[in-house]
JSON list of C-alpha atoms in Angstrom, two decimals:
[
{"chain": "A", "resi": 1, "resn": "MET", "atom": "CA", "xyz": [106.65, 88.75, -158.19]},
{"chain": "A", "resi": 2, "resn": "ARG", "atom": "CA", "xyz": [105.94, 84.80, -158.66]},
{"chain": "A", "resi": 3, "resn": "ASP", "atom": "CA", "xyz": [103.38, 83.17, -156.76]},
{"chain": "A", "resi": 4, "resn": "PRO", "atom": "CA", "xyz": [104.37, 80.58, -154.04]},
{"chain": "A", "resi": 5, "resn": "LYS", "atom": "CA", "xyz": [104.67, 77.25, -155.12]},
{"chain": "A", "resi": 6, "resn": "LEU", "atom": "CA", "xyz": [103.57, 74.39, -152.95]},
{"chain": "A", "resi": 7, "resn": "ARG", "atom": "CA", "xyz": [106.06, 71.13, -152.24]},
{"chain": "A", "resi": 8, "resn": "GLU", "atom": "CA", "xyz": [105.76, 68.55, -150.03]},
{"chain": "A", "resi": 9, "resn": "ILE", "atom": "CA", "xyz": [108.99, 68.02, -147.95]},
{"chain": "A", "resi": 10, "resn": "ASP", "atom": "CA", "xyz": [110.08, 65.02, -145.97]},
{"chain": "A", "resi": 11, "resn": "GLU", "atom": "CA", "xyz": [111.65, 65.05, -142.28]},
{"chain": "A", "resi": 12, "resn": "ARG", "atom": "CA", "xyz": [115.21, 66.29, -143.09]},
{"chain": "A", "resi": 13, "resn": "ALA", "atom": "CA", "xyz": [113.80, 69.32, -145.14]},
{"chain": "A", "resi": 14, "resn": "PHE", "atom": "CA", "xyz": [111.45, 70.18, -142.54]},
{"chain": "A", "resi": 15, "resn": "GLN", "atom": "CA", "xyz": [114.00, 70.23, -139.75]},
{"chain": "A", "resi": 16, "resn": "ARG", "atom": "CA", "xyz": [116.13, 72.62, -142.04]},
{"chain": "A", "resi": 17, "resn": "ARG", "atom": "CA", "xyz": [113.03, 75.03, -142.59]},
{"chain": "A", "resi": 18, "resn": "ILE", "atom": "CA", "xyz": [112.08, 75.31, -139.06]},
{"chain": "A", "resi": 19, "resn": "GLY", "atom": "CA", "xyz": [113.55, 78.82, -138.80]},
{"chain": "A", "resi": 20, "resn": "PRO", "atom": "CA", "xyz": [111.97, 80.17, -141.69]},
{"chain": "A", "resi": 21, "resn": "MET", "atom": "CA", "xyz": [108.71, 78.47, -140.71]},
{"chain": "A", "resi": 22, "resn": "LEU", "atom": "CA", "xyz": [108.68, 80.04, -137.39]},
{"chain": "A", "resi": 23, "resn": "ASP", "atom": "CA", "xyz": [109.15, 83.36, -138.97]},
{"chain": "A", "resi": 24, "resn": "VAL", "atom": "CA", "xyz": [105.84, 82.89, -140.67]},
{"chain": "A", "resi": 25, "resn": "TYR", "atom": "CA", "xyz": [104.30, 81.46, -137.52]},
{"chain": "A", "resi": 26, "resn": "ALA", "atom": "CA", "xyz": [105.42, 84.56, -135.62]},
{"chain": "A", "resi": 27, "resn": "ALA", "atom": "CA", "xyz": [104.08, 86.88, -138.27]},
{"chain": "A", "resi": 28, "resn": "ALA", "atom": "CA", "xyz": [100.83, 85.31, -138.53]},
{"chain": "A", "resi": 29, "resn": "MET", "atom": "CA", "xyz": [100.25, 84.58, -134.91]},
{"chain": "A", "resi": 30, "resn": "GLU", "atom": "CA", "xyz": [102.04, 87.22, -133.02]},
{"chain": "A", "resi": 31, "resn": "PRO", "atom": "CA", "xyz": [102.96, 85.11, -129.95]},
{"chain": "A", "resi": 32, "resn": "PRO", "atom": "CA", "xyz": [105.22, 86.20, -127.19]},
{"chain": "A", "resi": 33, "resn": "TYR", "atom": "CA", "xyz": [109.00, 85.84, -128.26]},
{"chain": "A", "resi": 34, "resn": "GLU", "atom": "CA", "xyz": [110.05, 83.94, -125.54]},
{"chain": "A", "resi": 35, "resn": "GLN", "atom": "CA", "xyz": [107.39, 81.22, -126.69]},
{"chain": "A", "resi": 36, "resn": "LEU", "atom": "CA", "xyz": [109.35, 80.43, -129.84]},
{"chain": "A", "resi": 37, "resn": "PRO", "atom": "CA", "xyz": [112.37, 78.26, -128.74]},
{"chain": "A", "resi": 38, "resn": "GLY", "atom": "CA", "xyz": [109.64, 75.93, -127.23]},
{"chain": "A", "resi": 39, "resn": "ARG", "atom": "CA", "xyz": [107.68, 76.13, -130.24]},
{"chain": "A", "resi": 40, "resn": "HIS", "atom": "CA", "xyz": [110.87, 75.20, -132.46]},
{"chain": "A", "resi": 41, "resn": "ALA", "atom": "CA", "xyz": [111.37, 72.03, -129.82]},
{"chain": "A", "resi": 42, "resn": "ILE", "atom": "CA", "xyz": [107.74, 70.91, -130.49]},
{"chain": "A", "resi": 43, "resn": "MET", "atom": "CA", "xyz": [108.21, 71.24, -134.21]},
{"chain": "A", "resi": 44, "resn": "GLU", "atom": "CA", "xyz": [111.38, 68.97, -134.11]},
{"chain": "A", "resi": 45, "resn": "ARG", "atom": "CA", "xyz": [109.43, 66.23, -132.05]},
{"chain": "A", "resi": 46, "resn": "HIS", "atom": "CA", "xyz": [106.40, 66.49, -134.25]},
{"chain": "A", "resi": 47, "resn": "ALA", "atom": "CA", "xyz": [108.69, 65.44, -137.23]},
{"chain": "A", "resi": 48, "resn": "SER", "atom": "CA", "xyz": [109.24, 62.31, -135.58]},
{"chain": "A", "resi": 49, "resn": "TYR", "atom": "CA", "xyz": [105.53, 61.15, -135.22]},
{"chain": "A", "resi": 50, "resn": "PRO", "atom": "CA", "xyz": [103.89, 58.30, -137.41]},
{"chain": "A", "resi": 51, "resn": "GLY", "atom": "CA", "xyz": [102.34, 59.44, -140.67]},
{"chain": "A", "resi": 52, "resn": "PHE", "atom": "CA", "xyz": [104.07, 62.82, -140.54]},
{"chain": "A", "resi": 53, "resn": "ARG", "atom": "CA", "xyz": [103.48, 64.66, -143.73]},
{"chain": "A", "resi": 54, "resn": "ALA", "atom": "CA", "xyz": [104.69, 68.62, -144.23]},
{"chain": "A", "resi": 55, "resn": "LEU", "atom": "CA", "xyz": [104.33, 71.07, -147.10]},
{"chain": "A", "resi": 56, "resn": "VAL", "atom": "CA", "xyz": [105.85, 74.32, -147.67]},
{"chain": "A", "resi": 57, "resn": "ALA", "atom": "CA", "xyz": [104.71, 77.28, -149.96]},
{"chain": "A", "resi": 58, "resn": "GLU", "atom": "CA", "xyz": [107.99, 79.08, -151.31]},
{"chain": "A", "resi": 59, "resn": "ARG", "atom": "CA", "xyz": [109.03, 81.78, -153.56]},
{"chain": "A", "resi": 60, "resn": "ARG", "atom": "CA", "xyz": [111.58, 80.90, -155.88]},
{"chain": "A", "resi": 61, "resn": "GLY", "atom": "CA", "xyz": [113.77, 83.26, -157.87]},
{"chain": "A", "resi": 62, "resn": "ALA", "atom": "CA", "xyz": [111.97, 86.33, -156.68]},
{"chain": "A", "resi": 63, "resn": "LEU", "atom": "CA", "xyz": [114.32, 87.76, -154.50]},
{"chain": "A", "resi": 64, "resn": "PRO", "atom": "CA", "xyz": [114.59, 90.12, -152.51]},
{"chain": "A", "resi": 65, "resn": "VAL", "atom": "CA", "xyz": [111.11, 89.36, -150.78]},
{"chain": "A", "resi": 66, "resn": "ARG", "atom": "CA", "xyz": [110.71, 90.94, -147.79]},
{"chain": "A", "resi": 67, "resn": "ALA", "atom": "CA", "xyz": [108.70, 88.21, -146.08]},
{"chain": "A", "resi": 68, "resn": "GLY", "atom": "CA", "xyz": [111.30, 85.61, -147.24]},
{"chain": "A", "resi": 69, "resn": "PRO", "atom": "CA", "xyz": [111.10, 82.73, -149.49]},
{"chain": "A", "resi": 70, "resn": "VAL", "atom": "CA", "xyz": [108.79, 80.61, -147.26]},
{"chain": "A", "resi": 71, "resn": "GLN", "atom": "CA", "xyz": [105.26, 82.22, -147.49]},
{"chain": "A", "resi": 72, "resn": "GLY", "atom": "CA", "xyz": [103.31, 79.19, -145.89]},
{"chain": "A", "resi": 73, "resn": "PHE", "atom": "CA", "xyz": [103.64, 75.63, -144.33]},
{"chain": "A", "resi": 74, "resn": "ALA", "atom": "CA", "xyz": [101.44, 73.35, -143.00]},
{"chain": "A", "resi": 75, "resn": "TYR", "atom": "CA", "xyz": [102.00, 69.78, -141.38]},
{"chain": "A", "resi": 76, "resn": "GLY", "atom": "CA", "xyz": [100.33, 66.95, -139.63]},
{"chain": "A", "resi": 77, "resn": "PHE", "atom": "CA", "xyz": [100.65, 63.30, -138.45]},
{"chain": "A", "resi": 78, "resn": "HIS", "atom": "CA", "xyz": [98.45, 60.47, -137.28]},
{"chain": "A", "resi": 79, "resn": "GLY", "atom": "CA", "xyz": [97.17, 61.13, -133.88]},
{"chain": "A", "resi": 80, "resn": "ALA", "atom": "CA", "xyz": [97.81, 58.48, -131.08]},
{"chain": "A", "resi": 81, "resn": "ARG", "atom": "CA", "xyz": [97.73, 58.07, -127.35]},
{"chain": "A", "resi": 82, "resn": "GLY", "atom": "CA", "xyz": [100.51, 59.32, -125.79]},
{"chain": "A", "resi": 83, "resn": "GLN", "atom": "CA", "xyz": [100.77, 62.64, -127.66]},
{"chain": "A", "resi": 84, "resn": "TRP", "atom": "CA", "xyz": [100.04, 65.46, -125.68]},
{"chain": "A", "resi": 85, "resn": "TRP", "atom": "CA", "xyz": [97.31, 67.32, -127.79]},
{"chain": "A", "resi": 86, "resn": "HIS", "atom": "CA", "xyz": [95.76, 64.05, -128.78]},
{"chain": "A", "resi": 87, "resn": "ASP", "atom": "CA", "xyz": [95.34, 62.98, -124.84]},
{"chain": "A", "resi": 88, "resn": "VAL", "atom": "CA", "xyz": [94.33, 66.60, -123.79]},
{"chain": "A", "resi": 89, "resn": "VAL", "atom": "CA", "xyz": [91.56, 66.94, -126.51]},
{"chain": "A", "resi": 90, "resn": "PHE", "atom": "CA", "xyz": [90.51, 63.10, -126.21]},
{"chain": "A", "resi": 91, "resn": "GLN", "atom": "CA", "xyz": [89.83, 63.81, -122.41]},
{"chain": "A", "resi": 92, "resn": "ALA", "atom": "CA", "xyz": [87.85, 66.95, -122.86]},
{"chain": "A", "resi": 93, "resn": "LEU", "atom": "CA", "xyz": [85.65, 65.38, -125.87]},
{"chain": "A", "resi": 94, "resn": "SER", "atom": "CA", "xyz": [84.83, 62.54, -123.41]},
{"chain": "A", "resi": 95, "resn": "ALA", "atom": "CA", "xyz": [83.78, 65.12, -120.72]},
{"chain": "A", "resi": 96, "resn": "VAL", "atom": "CA", "xyz": [81.47, 66.73, -123.16]},
{"chain": "A", "resi": 97, "resn": "GLY", "atom": "CA", "xyz": [79.94, 63.49, -124.72]},
{"chain": "A", "resi": 98, "resn": "ASP", "atom": "CA", "xyz": [81.31, 60.04, -123.81]},
{"chain": "A", "resi": 99, "resn": "VAL", "atom": "CA", "xyz": [84.38, 58.07, -124.69]},
{"chain": "A", "resi": 100, "resn": "ASP", "atom": "CA", "xyz": [82.41, 56.80, -127.87]},
{"chain": "A", "resi": 101, "resn": "HIS", "atom": "CA", "xyz": [82.20, 60.47, -128.80]},
{"chain": "A", "resi": 102, "resn": "ALA", "atom": "CA", "xyz": [85.84, 60.91, -128.29]},
{"chain": "A", "resi": 103, "resn": "GLU", "atom": "CA", "xyz": [86.80, 57.75, -130.26]},
{"chain": "A", "resi": 104, "resn": "ALA", "atom": "CA", "xyz": [84.60, 58.58, -133.08]},
{"chain": "A", "resi": 105, "resn": "TRP", "atom": "CA", "xyz": [86.82, 61.62, -133.80]},
{"chain": "A", "resi": 106, "resn": "LEU", "atom": "CA", "xyz": [90.04, 60.69, -132.59]},
{"chain": "A", "resi": 107, "resn": "ALA", "atom": "CA", "xyz": [90.67, 56.89, -133.01]},
{"chain": "A", "resi": 108, "resn": "ASP", "atom": "CA", "xyz": [91.75, 57.30, -136.69]},
{"chain": "A", "resi": 109, "resn": "ALA", "atom": "CA", "xyz": [92.63, 60.85, -136.91]},
{"chain": "A", "resi": 110, "resn": "PHE", "atom": "CA", "xyz": [94.83, 62.86, -139.18]},
{"chain": "A", "resi": 111, "resn": "GLU", "atom": "CA", "xyz": [95.95, 65.83, -136.65]},
{"chain": "A", "resi": 112, "resn": "VAL", "atom": "CA", "xyz": [96.85, 69.06, -138.43]},
{"chain": "A", "resi": 113, "resn": "ALA", "atom": "CA", "xyz": [99.28, 70.49, -136.18]},
{"chain": "A", "resi": 114, "resn": "GLU", "atom": "CA", "xyz": [100.15, 73.75, -137.95]},
{"chain": "A", "resi": 115, "resn": "LEU", "atom": "CA", "xyz": [98.79, 75.70, -140.91]},
{"chain": "A", "resi": 116, "resn": "HIS", "atom": "CA", "xyz": [100.17, 79.24, -141.13]},
{"chain": "A", "resi": 117, "resn": "VAL", "atom": "CA", "xyz": [100.49, 81.75, -144.14]},
{"chain": "A", "resi": 118, "resn": "HIS", "atom": "CA", "xyz": [102.49, 84.87, -143.78]},
{"chain": "A", "resi": 119, "resn": "PRO", "atom": "CA", "xyz": [100.31, 88.03, -143.74]},
{"chain": "A", "resi": 120, "resn": "GLU", "atom": "CA", "xyz": [101.54, 89.51, -146.70]},
{"chain": "A", "resi": 121, "resn": "SER", "atom": "CA", "xyz": [100.67, 86.34, -148.57]},
{"chain": "A", "resi": 122, "resn": "GLN", "atom": "CA", "xyz": [96.97, 85.96, -147.18]},
{"chain": "A", "resi": 123, "resn": "GLY", "atom": "CA", "xyz": [93.98, 86.35, -149.20]},
{"chain": "A", "resi": 124, "resn": "ARG", "atom": "CA", "xyz": [95.03, 84.39, -152.28]},
{"chain": "A", "resi": 125, "resn": "GLY", "atom": "CA", "xyz": [93.88, 81.29, -151.42]},
{"chain": "A", "resi": 126, "resn": "LEU", "atom": "CA", "xyz": [97.25, 79.67, -150.22]},
{"chain": "A", "resi": 127, "resn": "GLY", "atom": "CA", "xyz": [95.91, 78.37, -147.01]},
{"chain": "A", "resi": 128, "resn": "ARG", "atom": "CA", "xyz": [93.28, 76.46, -148.76]},
{"chain": "A", "resi": 129, "resn": "ALA", "atom": "CA", "xyz": [95.60, 75.08, -151.14]},
{"chain": "A", "resi": 130, "resn": "LEU", "atom": "CA", "xyz": [98.04, 73.98, -148.16]},
{"chain": "A", "resi": 131, "resn": "LEU", "atom": "CA", "xyz": [95.09, 72.27, -146.42]},
{"chain": "A", "resi": 132, "resn": "ASN", "atom": "CA", "xyz": [93.84, 70.31, -149.40]},
{"chain": "A", "resi": 133, "resn": "ALA", "atom": "CA", "xyz": [97.35, 69.13, -150.38]},
{"chain": "A", "resi": 134, "resn": "LEU", "atom": "CA", "xyz": [98.15, 67.94, -146.68]},
{"chain": "A", "resi": 135, "resn": "CYS", "atom": "CA", "xyz": [94.94, 66.12, -146.64]},
{"chain": "A", "resi": 136, "resn": "GLU", "atom": "CA", "xyz": [95.06, 64.56, -149.93]},
{"chain": "A", "resi": 137, "resn": "GLY", "atom": "CA", "xyz": [95.04, 60.84, -149.91]},
{"chain": "A", "resi": 138, "resn": "ARG", "atom": "CA", "xyz": [95.30, 60.50, -146.14]},
{"chain": "A", "resi": 139, "resn": "PRO", "atom": "CA", "xyz": [94.30, 56.88, -145.04]},
{"chain": "A", "resi": 140, "resn": "GLU", "atom": "CA", "xyz": [92.61, 58.28, -141.83]},
{"chain": "A", "resi": 141, "resn": "ARG", "atom": "CA", "xyz": [88.99, 58.51, -141.44]},
{"chain": "A", "resi": 142, "resn": "THR", "atom": "CA", "xyz": [88.76, 61.81, -139.64]},
{"chain": "A", "resi": 143, "resn": "VAL", "atom": "CA", "xyz": [91.04, 65.06, -139.75]},
{"chain": "A", "resi": 144, "resn": "VAL", "atom": "CA", "xyz": [91.02, 67.31, -136.45]},
{"chain": "A", "resi": 145, "resn": "LEU", "atom": "CA", "xyz": [92.85, 70.48, -135.69]},
{"chain": "A", "resi": 146, "resn": "SER", "atom": "CA", "xyz": [92.86, 73.69, -133.01]},
{"chain": "A", "resi": 147, "resn": "THR", "atom": "CA", "xyz": [92.31, 77.13, -134.13]},
{"chain": "A", "resi": 148, "resn": "LEU", "atom": "CA", "xyz": [92.26, 80.22, -132.17]},
{"chain": "A", "resi": 149, "resn": "ASP", "atom": "CA", "xyz": [88.43, 80.98, -130.96]},
{"chain": "A", "resi": 150, "resn": "ARG", "atom": "CA", "xyz": [88.67, 84.85, -131.30]},
{"chain": "A", "resi": 151, "resn": "HIS", "atom": "CA", "xyz": [85.55, 85.07, -133.21]},
{"chain": "A", "resi": 152, "resn": "PRO", "atom": "CA", "xyz": [83.42, 82.24, -134.92]},
{"chain": "A", "resi": 153, "resn": "GLU", "atom": "CA", "xyz": [83.78, 83.70, -138.26]},
{"chain": "A", "resi": 154, "resn": "THR", "atom": "CA", "xyz": [87.53, 84.25, -138.60]},
{"chain": "A", "resi": 155, "resn": "PRO", "atom": "CA", "xyz": [88.97, 83.49, -142.08]},
{"chain": "A", "resi": 156, "resn": "ALA", "atom": "CA", "xyz": [90.81, 80.11, -140.62]},
{"chain": "A", "resi": 157, "resn": "ARG", "atom": "CA", "xyz": [87.48, 79.04, -139.23]},
{"chain": "A", "resi": 158, "resn": "THR", "atom": "CA", "xyz": [85.41, 79.78, -142.22]},
{"chain": "A", "resi": 159, "resn": "LEU", "atom": "CA", "xyz": [87.95, 77.81, -144.55]},
{"chain": "A", "resi": 160, "resn": "TYR", "atom": "CA", "xyz": [87.69, 74.96, -142.29]},
{"chain": "A", "resi": 161, "resn": "ARG", "atom": "CA", "xyz": [83.93, 74.77, -142.32]},
{"chain": "A", "resi": 162, "resn": "SER", "atom": "CA", "xyz": [84.14, 75.55, -146.20]},
{"chain": "A", "resi": 163, "resn": "VAL", "atom": "CA", "xyz": [85.46, 71.73, -146.20]},
{"chain": "A", "resi": 164, "resn": "GLY", "atom": "CA", "xyz": [83.17, 70.14, -144.08]},
{"chain": "A", "resi": 165, "resn": "MET", "atom": "CA", "xyz": [84.64, 70.48, -140.53]},
{"chain": "A", "resi": 166, "resn": "VAL", "atom": "CA", "xyz": [82.52, 71.47, -137.64]},
{"chain": "A", "resi": 167, "resn": "ASP", "atom": "CA", "xyz": [83.24, 72.64, -133.99]},
{"chain": "A", "resi": 168, "resn": "LEU", "atom": "CA", "xyz": [84.03, 69.91, -131.45]},
{"chain": "A", "resi": 169, "resn": "LEU", "atom": "CA", "xyz": [85.16, 72.24, -128.74]},
{"chain": "A", "resi": 170, "resn": "THR", "atom": "CA", "xyz": [84.77, 76.20, -128.48]},
{"chain": "A", "resi": 171, "resn": "ASP", "atom": "CA", "xyz": [86.43, 78.45, -126.01]},
{"chain": "A", "resi": 172, "resn": "PHE", "atom": "CA", "xyz": [88.63, 75.62, -124.93]},
{"chain": "A", "resi": 173, "resn": "GLU", "atom": "CA", "xyz": [91.71, 76.40, -122.67]},
{"chain": "A", "resi": 174, "resn": "PHE", "atom": "CA", "xyz": [94.54, 73.97, -123.02]},
{"chain": "A", "resi": 175, "resn": "PRO", "atom": "CA", "xyz": [96.53, 73.05, -119.87]},
{"chain": "A", "resi": 176, "resn": "GLY", "atom": "CA", "xyz": [99.08, 75.75, -119.11]},
{"chain": "A", "resi": 177, "resn": "GLY", "atom": "CA", "xyz": [96.91, 78.79, -119.95]},
{"chain": "A", "resi": 178, "resn": "GLY", "atom": "CA", "xyz": [96.87, 81.21, -122.94]},
{"chain": "A", "resi": 179, "resn": "PRO", "atom": "CA", "xyz": [94.37, 82.11, -125.65]},
{"chain": "A", "resi": 180, "resn": "ARG", "atom": "CA", "xyz": [91.08, 80.16, -125.90]},
{"chain": "A", "resi": 181, "resn": "TYR", "atom": "CA", "xyz": [90.73, 77.81, -128.70]},
{"chain": "A", "resi": 182, "resn": "ALA", "atom": "CA", "xyz": [88.19, 76.10, -131.10]},
{"chain": "A", "resi": 183, "resn": "VAL", "atom": "CA", "xyz": [88.80, 72.10, -131.60]},
{"chain": "A", "resi": 184, "resn": "MET", "atom": "CA", "xyz": [87.36, 71.30, -135.36]},
{"chain": "A", "resi": 185, "resn": "GLY", "atom": "CA", "xyz": [86.95, 68.08, -137.12]},
{"chain": "A", "resi": 186, "resn": "GLY", "atom": "CA", "xyz": [85.78, 66.64, -140.33]},
{"chain": "A", "resi": 187, "resn": "THR", "atom": "CA", "xyz": [85.93, 63.31, -142.05]},
{"chain": "A", "resi": 188, "resn": "LEU", "atom": "CA", "xyz": [88.31, 62.54, -144.77]},
{"chain": "A", "resi": 189, "resn": "PRO", "atom": "CA", "xyz": [88.42, 63.08, -147.89]},
{"chain": "A", "resi": 190, "resn": "LEU", "atom": "CA", "xyz": [87.53, 66.83, -147.40]},
{"chain": "A", "resi": 191, "resn": "ALA", "atom": "CA", "xyz": [84.35, 68.18, -148.93]},
{"chain": "A", "resi": 192, "resn": "PRO", "atom": "CA", "xyz": [84.71, 70.10, -152.02]},
{"chain": "A", "resi": 193, "resn": "TYR", "atom": "CA", "xyz": [84.14, 73.79, -151.57]},
{"chain": "A", "resi": 194, "resn": "PRO", "atom": "CA", "xyz": [81.41, 74.87, -150.50]},
{"chain": "A", "resi": 195, "resn": "ALA", "atom": "CA", "xyz": [80.44, 72.19, -148.27]},
{"chain": "A", "resi": 196, "resn": "PRO", "atom": "CA", "xyz": [77.62, 71.27, -145.45]},
{"chain": "A", "resi": 197, "resn": "SER", "atom": "CA", "xyz": [78.32, 70.38, -142.03]},
{"chain": "A", "resi": 198, "resn": "SER", "atom": "CA", "xyz": [79.20, 66.52, -141.54]},
{"chain": "A", "resi": 199, "resn": "SER", "atom": "CA", "xyz": [79.91, 64.41, -138.62]},
{"chain": "A", "resi": 200, "resn": "PRO", "atom": "CA", "xyz": [81.50, 61.09, -138.44]}
]
């Protein structure tokens, strides 16, 4: 079976793949089924944000593949005031530090909105490849994201730390309830693996 290949896709190609990408999201995150239509709408909206970039890891010519052709995906955009995640995190960072602290991380940030690999393709470096490719050449000063705060040493948080990202918020609950998250940030370009902690 061929390894998935990474491809950068434009907004139109992203819109066509939202269904298969949501299949990967559901397999990796196991959210309540009733949340998926809302996630679909959020992804559609994100594709119109400034500086949008998306990558998919797809298998070609290797069917049948139980998990489907899309094995992983990642996307992000330039964070700006008026965006829900940006404004919520800005307020929280201002509360734990001050406005200057929040500005240091979010004034010129690339926000990684989603990065997921299907469980059947995890453990092969695909998440790292998606993250590196997504952030390569970005003009922003920092990169920020949120990840489930189930444990400080989950594979995802270990990956993010390995490229120089640090915890900005932990045990954080976004408005509306749900699981707790860690908000993490790092400077761009990403540090090569392995990397010490850094701050802007």
